[in-house]
Amino acid sequence: MRYLVVADIHSNIEAFEAVLEKAKNTGYDKVIFLGDVVGYGANPEECILMLKNKMDFGVIGNHDRAIIDENELSFFNEIAREALLWTRERLAGTMYLNFLKELPYTREIEPGIVITHSSVSAPEYWDYILTPYEAQLEFENADFKIMLYGHTHVPIVFEYTGGKAIPLMGSSFYLEESKRYILNPGSVGQPRDGDNRAAFAILDTEKRVYEVYRVHYRFDEQQRKIKEAGLPLMLATRLEIGR
Ligand code: ZN
């Protein structure tokens, strides 16, 4: 099975459409969503609709969760919270909420392959796995062969070799049968690794190949909408620098 893997779309429809267009060329059978379809950007409805049409397997992100449970709003900084309050107002009483409510925290999509937004060991705490040490703890505290996650907005591959989590460089990886992996495709709608292109991945479970892609999109168009909506200006500027 060839999976298109998308995470952290964050209401950025221009980025999401560019990813889907490029993924057509790479080819895929099913779509995996790793959480955070909303928050930050100006097109929550459009992104939820598109995702609903395309998604085969999905999990909930912390921003999605804050739309349906206001207790979660306290976890966010002021800028993120402002965008979430704006999004909550737009989606209040609509059918879009049902889509978010049905997303689970974690899901096993094939034997040994699990998906989550933050971690499998404690998904509702929204911890970040950025360092080899944090990956190491996840390998030790959860049971999986391959784990796909989002939340950090930084593409990364960790391989578990000889009881140690090693970060791997590159964009194409062969996943060895005898090893375990933690994979982050990066963010569709708000990359934070200094590259402003939208990120996604293709996971081929038969060939055991995992590839990370980047694609240019009209961030200026999304910037214009963010400003027009009166959302915090910083949410527009960061799209250009990819931070
Ligand atoms: Zn996110």
Coordinates of C-alpha atoms in Angstrom, one line a residue, residues 7-242:
A7 CA 0.2 16.6 9.0
D8 CA -0.4 20.1 10.4
I9 CA -2.5 21.5 7.5
H10 CA -3.5 24.4 9.8
S11 CA -6.3 25.9 7.6
N12 CA -3.9 26.7 4.8
I13 CA -5.8 25.6 1.7
E14 CA -3.2 26.8 -0.8
A15 CA -0.6 24.6 0.7
F16 CA -3.0 21.6 1.0
E17 CA -4.0 21.8 -2.7
A18 CA -0.4 22.1 -3.8
V19 CA 0.5 19.0 -1.8
L20 CA -2.5 17.0 -3.3
E21 CA -1.5 18.1 -6.8
K22 CA 2.1 17.1 -6.4
A23 CA 1.2 13.8 -4.7
K24 CA -0.9 12.9 -7.8
N25 CA 2.4 12.6 -9.7
T26 CA 4.1 10.5 -7.0
G27 CA 1.0 8.2 -6.8
Y28 CA -0.7 6.9 -3.7
D29 CA -3.6 4.6 -2.7
K30 CA -4.7 6.0 0.6
V31 CA -4.4 9.1 2.7
I32 CA -3.1 9.3 6.3
F33 CA -3.8 12.5 8.3
L34 CA -1.7 13.1 11.4
G35 CA -3.7 15.9 13.1
D36 CA -4.2 19.7 13.1
V37 CA -6.3 20.5 10.1
V38 CA -7.3 23.8 11.7
G39 CA -5.6 26.7 13.6
Y40 CA -3.4 29.5 12.4
G41 CA -4.7 29.9 8.9
A42 CA -7.7 31.5 7.3
N43 CA -9.5 28.5 5.6
P44 CA -10.7 26.0 8.2
E45 CA -13.9 25.0 6.4
E46 CA -12.2 24.5 3.0
C47 CA -9.4 22.4 4.6
I48 CA -11.8 20.2 6.6
L49 CA -14.0 19.6 3.5
M50 CA -11.0 18.7 1.4
L51 CA -9.6 16.4 4.1
K52 CA -13.0 14.7 4.6
N53 CA -13.1 13.9 0.9
K54 CA -9.6 12.5 0.8
M55 CA -8.8 11.0 4.2
D56 CA -8.7 7.2 4.8
F57 CA -7.0 7.2 8.3
G58 CA -6.7 10.2 10.6
V59 CA -6.0 11.3 14.2
I60 CA -6.8 14.4 16.1
G61 CA -4.3 17.2 16.8
N62 CA -4.1 19.7 19.7
H63 CA -5.6 22.5 17.6
D64 CA -8.5 20.3 16.4
R65 CA -9.1 19.3 20.0
A66 CA -9.2 22.9 21.2
I67 CA -12.0 23.6 18.8
I68 CA -14.2 20.9 20.4
D69 CA -13.0 21.3 24.0
E70 CA -12.4 24.8 25.3
N71 CA -10.4 23.4 28.3
E72 CA -7.6 22.7 25.9
L73 CA -7.2 26.4 25.0
S74 CA -5.1 27.0 28.1
F75 CA -2.2 25.0 26.5
F76 CA -1.6 27.6 23.8
N77 CA 0.3 30.8 23.5
E78 CA -1.6 34.0 22.9
I79 CA -1.2 34.1 19.1
A80 CA -2.2 30.5 18.6
R81 CA -5.2 31.0 21.0
E82 CA -6.4 34.1 19.1
A83 CA -6.5 32.0 15.9
L84 CA -8.3 29.2 17.7
L85 CA -10.9 31.5 19.1
W86 CA -11.4 32.9 15.6
T87 CA -11.7 29.4 14.2
R88 CA -14.1 28.3 17.0
E89 CA -16.4 31.1 16.2
R90 CA -16.5 30.3 12.5
L91 CA -17.1 26.6 13.1
A92 CA -19.6 26.9 16.0
G93 CA -22.8 24.9 15.3
T94 CA -21.6 23.6 11.9
M95 CA -21.2 20.0 10.6
Y96 CA -17.4 20.6 10.5
L97 CA -17.3 19.9 14.2
N98 CA -18.6 16.4 13.7
F99 CA -15.6 15.5 11.6
L100 CA -13.2 16.7 14.3
K101 CA -15.1 14.9 17.1
E102 CA -14.8 11.6 15.3
L103 CA -11.0 11.7 15.1
P104 CA -9.2 9.4 17.6
Y105 CA -5.9 10.1 19.4
T106 CA -4.1 7.2 17.9
R107 CA -4.8 4.5 15.4
E108 CA -3.1 1.3 14.1
I109 CA -3.4 1.4 10.3
E110 CA -1.5 -1.9 9.6
P111 CA -0.1 -4.4 12.1
G112 CA 2.7 -2.5 13.9
I113 CA 2.2 0.8 12.1
V114 CA 0.6 3.4 14.3
I115 CA -0.4 7.1 13.7
T116 CA -0.7 9.9 16.2
H117 CA -0.3 13.7 16.5
S118 CA 2.2 14.0 19.3
S119 CA 3.1 10.6 20.8
V120 CA 1.7 7.1 21.1
S121 CA 2.8 6.7 24.7
A122 CA 0.8 9.8 26.0
P123 CA -1.1 11.3 23.1
E124 CA -3.3 13.5 25.1
Y125 CA -0.4 15.4 26.7
W126 CA 0.8 16.9 23.4
D127 CA 4.5 16.4 24.1
Y128 CA 7.0 17.2 21.3
I129 CA 9.4 14.6 19.9
L130 CA 12.2 16.7 18.4
T131 CA 15.4 15.3 19.9
P132 CA 17.0 11.8 19.7
Y133 CA 16.4 11.6 23.5
E134 CA 12.7 12.3 23.2
A135 CA 12.5 9.7 20.4
Q136 CA 14.4 7.3 22.5
L137 CA 11.8 7.6 25.3
E138 CA 9.0 7.0 22.8
F139 CA 10.7 3.9 21.4
E140 CA 11.0 2.6 25.0
N141 CA 7.6 3.5 26.2
A142 CA 5.4 2.5 23.3
D143 CA 4.9 -0.7 21.3
F144 CA 5.2 -0.2 17.5
K145 CA 7.4 -1.0 14.5
I146 CA 6.7 2.2 12.7
M147 CA 5.2 5.4 14.2
L148 CA 4.0 8.4 12.2
Y149 CA 3.4 11.7 14.0
G150 CA 3.3 15.4 13.4
H151 CA 3.0 18.3 15.9
T152 CA 6.6 19.6 15.6
H153 CA 6.3 20.9 12.0
V154 CA 9.8 19.6 11.3
P155 CA 10.4 16.6 9.0
I156 CA 12.5 13.9 10.7
V157 CA 13.3 10.2 10.7
F158 CA 14.5 8.4 13.8
E159 CA 15.8 4.8 13.5
Y160 CA 16.0 2.6 16.5
T161 CA 19.3 0.7 16.3
G162 CA 21.0 -1.3 19.1
G163 CA 18.7 0.3 21.7
K164 CA 19.4 3.8 20.5
A165 CA 17.4 6.4 18.6
I166 CA 19.4 7.8 15.6
P167 CA 18.2 10.7 13.5
L168 CA 18.7 10.0 9.8
M169 CA 19.5 12.6 7.1
G170 CA 18.0 12.6 3.6
S171 CA 14.7 12.5 1.8
S172 CA 14.4 8.9 0.8
F173 CA 14.7 6.0 3.3
Y174 CA 14.5 2.2 3.2
L175 CA 12.8 1.0 6.3
E176 CA 14.6 -2.2 7.4
E177 CA 12.3 -5.0 8.6
S178 CA 14.4 -5.7 11.7
K179 CA 14.4 -2.0 12.9
R180 CA 11.9 0.4 14.4
Y181 CA 11.1 3.9 13.1
I182 CA 9.6 7.2 14.2
L183 CA 8.6 9.3 11.2
N184 CA 7.5 12.9 10.9
P185 CA 6.5 14.2 7.4
G186 CA 6.7 17.9 8.4
S187 CA 3.9 20.4 8.1
V188 CA 1.7 21.0 5.1
G189 CA 0.4 24.5 6.1
Q190 CA 3.1 26.0 8.5
P191 CA 6.6 24.5 8.0
R192 CA 9.1 25.5 10.8
D193 CA 12.4 24.1 9.5
G194 CA 13.4 27.2 7.6
D195 CA 12.0 25.9 4.3
N196 CA 8.8 27.7 3.4
R197 CA 7.6 24.9 1.0
A198 CA 4.7 22.6 2.1
A199 CA 5.9 19.2 3.3
F200 CA 4.4 15.7 3.0
A201 CA 5.5 12.1 2.7
I202 CA 4.8 8.9 0.8
L203 CA 5.0 5.6 2.7
D204 CA 5.1 2.5 0.6
T205 CA 4.6 -0.4 3.0
E206 CA 5.2 -3.1 0.4
K207 CA 8.5 -1.7 -0.8
R208 CA 9.3 -0.4 2.7
V209 CA 10.3 2.9 1.3
Y210 CA 9.5 6.3 3.0
E211 CA 10.0 9.5 1.0
V212 CA 9.7 13.1 2.1
Y213 CA 8.7 15.8 -0.4
R214 CA 8.5 19.6 -0.5
V215 CA 6.4 21.7 -2.8
H216 CA 6.1 25.4 -3.6
Y217 CA 2.7 27.0 -3.0
R218 CA 1.1 30.4 -3.1
F219 CA 1.9 31.4 0.5
D220 CA 1.3 35.1 -0.5
E221 CA -2.3 34.2 -1.2
Q222 CA -2.8 32.6 2.3
Q223 CA -0.9 35.6 3.8
R224 CA -3.4 38.0 2.2
K225 CA -6.3 36.0 3.6
I226 CA -4.8 35.9 7.1
K227 CA -4.4 39.7 7.1
E228 CA -7.9 40.2 5.7
A229 CA -9.4 38.0 8.4
G230 CA -7.7 40.1 11.1
L231 CA -5.6 37.2 12.4
P232 CA -2.3 37.9 14.1
L233 CA 0.2 39.3 11.5
M234 CA 2.9 37.0 12.7
L235 CA 0.9 34.0 11.4
A236 CA 1.2 35.5 7.9
T237 CA 4.9 36.5 8.1
R238 CA 6.1 33.1 9.4
L239 CA 4.7 31.4 6.2
E240 CA 7.3 33.2 4.1
I241 CA 10.3 32.3 6.3
G242 CA 9.1 28.8 7.2

